Each structure stands twice: as structure tokens, then as C-alpha cells.
Amino acid sequence: MSPIAMGGPALFIGTDTVYVALVRPELDPADPGVQLAAEQAGVSPEEFAGPGNVWALMLDEDGEGDGFELPGARDVEADDFAEQLQRALAEGEPFTAEAGNFLRLEASPYAAVNWRLTARVTPPEGHDAGPWTLELGTLPTADLLADLEDFRRSLA
């Protein structure tokens, strides 16, 4: 389900055309693109790549995307959100799961093996766009659970 590769832990929920993604990008200082960007910015590739510990939320709906950093977000909070989703999916009842005050997922079962998901995204103060409501579509339970497990494993 992942429309783009981030190089770090990433949880994509949705389709190729509409999604939300909780990501912690990691840039490789040895990557030629990173080296070129660092040179253009006048810094070392290591400085340009940074520590790789800043979480972000990305979203896209039919090519109209946005994203923002999540200051102070930590791996443990991302893992807690993923665990919350896993438990709720296993219960099979409609639910709402929240990741901080920036992402709320509303889900209801559909046709026994799928979930209809809606994401409500609220950017942090100072971000000039949003809030957004994204209809993420109907997604298979098995795929959601596998993605959540992969995401949690990438955090370990």
C-alpha cells in the first residue's frame, strides 16, 4: 500500500490516490541525491541527512498532498497508535483511533473482511493549510493488519 519509499519507519493507510502516512524519514548521506542536495545547500551530507528521528504526517488526495513535522513525537507514541489500531481491528466493531491531536481515524467494518476508513487531520499550529477530512476507502483487514505488524517491527 505504500505509494513512496521513506527509508525509515512508515505507516501508510489508504490507497495510491488517497492516503495518510505516519513516517520517520531517514536519509542516507551516501545517496547521490542527498549529496547533491547537501552541496547545493552548502552543508555536509551528514548534516543535511540529519539525525533521522523526526516524525512527520503526510497526506495526499488525488495528487493534492501536504505534510508537516510532528515536533516531539517519539517512536513509542507511533507504536502505541499502531497497537491501538491492531486491537480495534481485531475487535471487529466501529472505532476511532487517535494519534496525538493531529490524526484521528474513524473506521467501520464492511463486508466482513474490509474496513471503511476516514482520516481527520489537524496540522500543528503555524501550518497554514488544513484541517482535512480524507475518505481513505475500503481496505482489506488482512492488509491493514500486515502493514501494522510490519510498521511495529520496523520500530523495534
PDB file of N, CA and C in Angstrom, residues 6-12 21-27 51-58 70 73-76 78 151 154-156:
ATOM      1  N   MET A   6      10.241   5.715   2.141  1.00  0.00           N
ATOM      2  CA  MET A   6      10.728   6.762   3.023  1.00  0.00           C
ATOM      3  C   MET A   6      12.105   6.459   3.603  1.00  0.00           C
ATOM      4  N   GLY A   7      12.552   5.217   3.587  1.00  0.00           N
ATOM      5  CA  GLY A   7      13.848   4.891   4.153  1.00  0.00           C
ATOM      6  C   GLY A   7      13.848   4.745   5.660  1.00  0.00           C
ATOM      7  N   GLY A   8      12.740   4.920   6.315  1.00  0.00           N
ATOM      8  CA  GLY A   8      12.609   4.740   7.761  1.00  0.00           C
ATOM      9  C   GLY A   8      11.244   4.147   8.033  1.00  0.00           C
ATOM     10  N   PRO A   9      10.884   4.028   9.305  1.00  0.00           N
ATOM     11  CA  PRO A   9       9.550   3.502   9.609  1.00  0.00           C
ATOM     12  C   PRO A   9       8.463   4.343   8.955  1.00  0.00           C
ATOM     13  N   ALA A  10       7.490   3.680   8.358  1.00  0.00           N
ATOM     14  CA  ALA A  10       6.397   4.388   7.683  1.00  0.00           C
ATOM     15  C   ALA A  10       5.133   3.541   7.737  1.00  0.00           C
ATOM     16  N   LEU A  11       4.045   4.177   8.147  1.00  0.00           N
ATOM     17  CA  LEU A  11       2.745   3.528   8.168  1.00  0.00           C
ATOM     18  C   LEU A  11       1.838   4.276   7.204  1.00  0.00           C
ATOM     19  N   PHE A  12       1.560   3.653   6.051  1.00  0.00           N
ATOM     20  CA  PHE A  12       0.682   4.228   5.038  1.00  0.00           C
ATOM     21  C   PHE A  12      -0.692   3.585   5.184  1.00  0.00           C
ATOM     22  N   ALA A  21       0.025   9.086   5.964  1.00  0.00           N
ATOM     23  CA  ALA A  21       1.226   8.321   6.268  1.00  0.00           C
ATOM     24  C   ALA A  21       1.923   8.934   7.475  1.00  0.00           C
ATOM     25  N   LEU A  22       2.172   8.116   8.442  1.00  0.00           N
ATOM     26  CA  LEU A  22       2.958   8.495   9.606  1.00  0.00           C
ATOM     27  C   LEU A  22       4.362   7.981   9.330  1.00  0.00           C
ATOM     28  N   VAL A  23       5.335   8.876   9.211  1.00  0.00           N
ATOM     29  CA  VAL A  23       6.673   8.488   8.749  1.00  0.00           C
ATOM     30  C   VAL A  23       7.773   9.106   9.611  1.00  0.00           C
ATOM     31  N   ARG A  24       8.866   8.384   9.681  1.00  0.00           N
ATOM     32  CA  ARG A  24      10.107   8.908  10.266  1.00  0.00           C
ATOM     33  C   ARG A  24      11.192   8.706   9.209  1.00  0.00           C
ATOM     34  N   PRO A  25      11.319   9.683   8.292  1.00  0.00           N
ATOM     35  CA  PRO A  25      12.257   9.523   7.182  1.00  0.00           C
ATOM     36  C   PRO A  25      13.706   9.419   7.659  1.00  0.00           C
ATOM     37  N   GLU A  26      14.462   8.619   6.953  1.00  0.00           N
ATOM     38  CA  GLU A  26      15.901   8.513   7.189  1.00  0.00           C
ATOM     39  C   GLU A  26      16.597   8.699   5.852  1.00  0.00           C
ATOM     40  N   LEU A  27      17.411   9.731   5.769  1.00  0.00           N
ATOM     41  CA  LEU A  27      18.168   9.993   4.553  1.00  0.00           C
ATOM     42  C   LEU A  27      19.547   9.376   4.683  1.00  0.00           C
ATOM     43  N   PRO A  51      19.493  13.664  11.953  1.00  0.00           N
ATOM     44  CA  PRO A  51      19.525  12.501  12.838  1.00  0.00           C
ATOM     45  C   PRO A  51      18.513  11.421  12.503  1.00  0.00           C
ATOM     46  N   GLY A  52      17.528  11.685  11.662  1.00  0.00           N
ATOM     47  CA  GLY A  52      16.553  10.663  11.289  1.00  0.00           C
ATOM     48  C   GLY A  52      15.607  10.293  12.408  1.00  0.00           C
ATOM     49  N   ASN A  53      15.300  11.262  13.284  1.00  0.00           N
ATOM     50  CA  ASN A  53      14.412  10.947  14.398  1.00  0.00           C
ATOM     51  C   ASN A  53      13.201  11.880  14.468  1.00  0.00           C
ATOM     52  N   VAL A  54      12.910  12.558  13.379  1.00  0.00           N
ATOM     53  CA  VAL A  54      11.790  13.494  13.349  1.00  0.00           C
ATOM     54  C   VAL A  54      10.611  12.847  12.619  1.00  0.00           C
ATOM     55  N   TRP A  55       9.489  12.719  13.321  1.00  0.00           N
ATOM     56  CA  TRP A  55       8.286  12.152  12.732  1.00  0.00           C
ATOM     57  C   TRP A  55       7.546  13.209  11.927  1.00  0.00           C
ATOM     58  N   ALA A  56       6.835  12.756  10.904  1.00  0.00           N
ATOM     59  CA  ALA A  56       6.029  13.642  10.075  1.00  0.00           C
ATOM     60  C   ALA A  56       4.736  12.923   9.701  1.00  0.00           C
ATOM     61  N   LEU A  57       3.743  13.705   9.373  1.00  0.00           N
ATOM     62  CA  LEU A  57       2.499  13.161   8.837  1.00  0.00           C
ATOM     63  C   LEU A  57       2.367  13.693   7.423  1.00  0.00           C
ATOM     64  N   MET A  58       2.167  12.782   6.484  1.00  0.00           N
ATOM     65  CA  MET A  58       1.971  13.153   5.081  1.00  0.00           C
ATOM     66  C   MET A  58       0.565  12.734   4.691  1.00  0.00           C
ATOM     67  N   LEU A  70       6.068  16.589  13.143  1.00  0.00           N
ATOM     68  CA  LEU A  70       5.377  16.386  14.410  1.00  0.00           C
ATOM     69  C   LEU A  70       6.388  16.575  15.537  1.00  0.00           C
ATOM     70  N   ALA A  73       7.180  14.136  18.705  1.00  0.00           N
ATOM     71  CA  ALA A  73       6.659  12.768  18.548  1.00  0.00           C
ATOM     72  C   ALA A  73       7.818  11.781  18.668  1.00  0.00           C
ATOM     73  N   ARG A  74       7.520  10.655  19.291  1.00  0.00           N
ATOM     74  CA  ARG A  74       8.554   9.645  19.528  1.00  0.00           C
ATOM     75  C   ARG A  74       8.101   8.289  18.998  1.00  0.00           C
ATOM     76  N   ASP A  75       9.046   7.372  18.871  1.00  0.00           N
ATOM     77  CA  ASP A  75       8.743   6.029  18.382  1.00  0.00           C
ATOM     78  C   ASP A  75       7.685   5.346  19.244  1.00  0.00           C
ATOM     79  N   VAL A  76       7.766   5.508  20.550  1.00  0.00           N
ATOM     80  CA  VAL A  76       6.831   4.828  21.446  1.00  0.00           C
ATOM     81  C   VAL A  76       5.393   5.276  21.174  1.00  0.00           C
ATOM     82  N   ALA A  78       4.215   6.342  18.220  1.00  0.00           N
ATOM     83  CA  ALA A  78       3.836   5.741  16.941  1.00  0.00           C
ATOM     84  C   ALA A  78       3.470   4.272  17.137  1.00  0.00           C
ATOM     85  N   PHE A 151       5.047  -2.279  10.327  1.00  0.00           N
ATOM     86  CA  PHE A 151       5.400  -0.977  10.890  1.00  0.00           C
ATOM     87  C   PHE A 151       5.951  -1.142  12.313  1.00  0.00           C
ATOM     88  N   SER A 154       9.367  -2.511  12.291  1.00  0.00           N
ATOM     89  CA  SER A 154      10.395  -1.553  11.859  1.00  0.00           C
ATOM     90  C   SER A 154      10.791  -0.600  12.987  1.00  0.00           C
ATOM     91  N   LEU A 155       9.947  -0.471  13.992  1.00  0.00           N
ATOM     92  CA  LEU A 155      10.257   0.388  15.138  1.00  0.00           C
ATOM     93  C   LEU A 155      11.111  -0.328  16.174  1.00  0.00           C
ATOM     94  N   ALA A 156      11.081  -1.648  16.155  1.00  0.00           N
ATOM     95  CA  ALA A 156      11.783  -2.431  17.201  1.00  0.00           C
ATOM     96  C   ALA A 156      13.279  -2.354  17.065  1.00  0.00           C
TER      97      ALA A 156
END
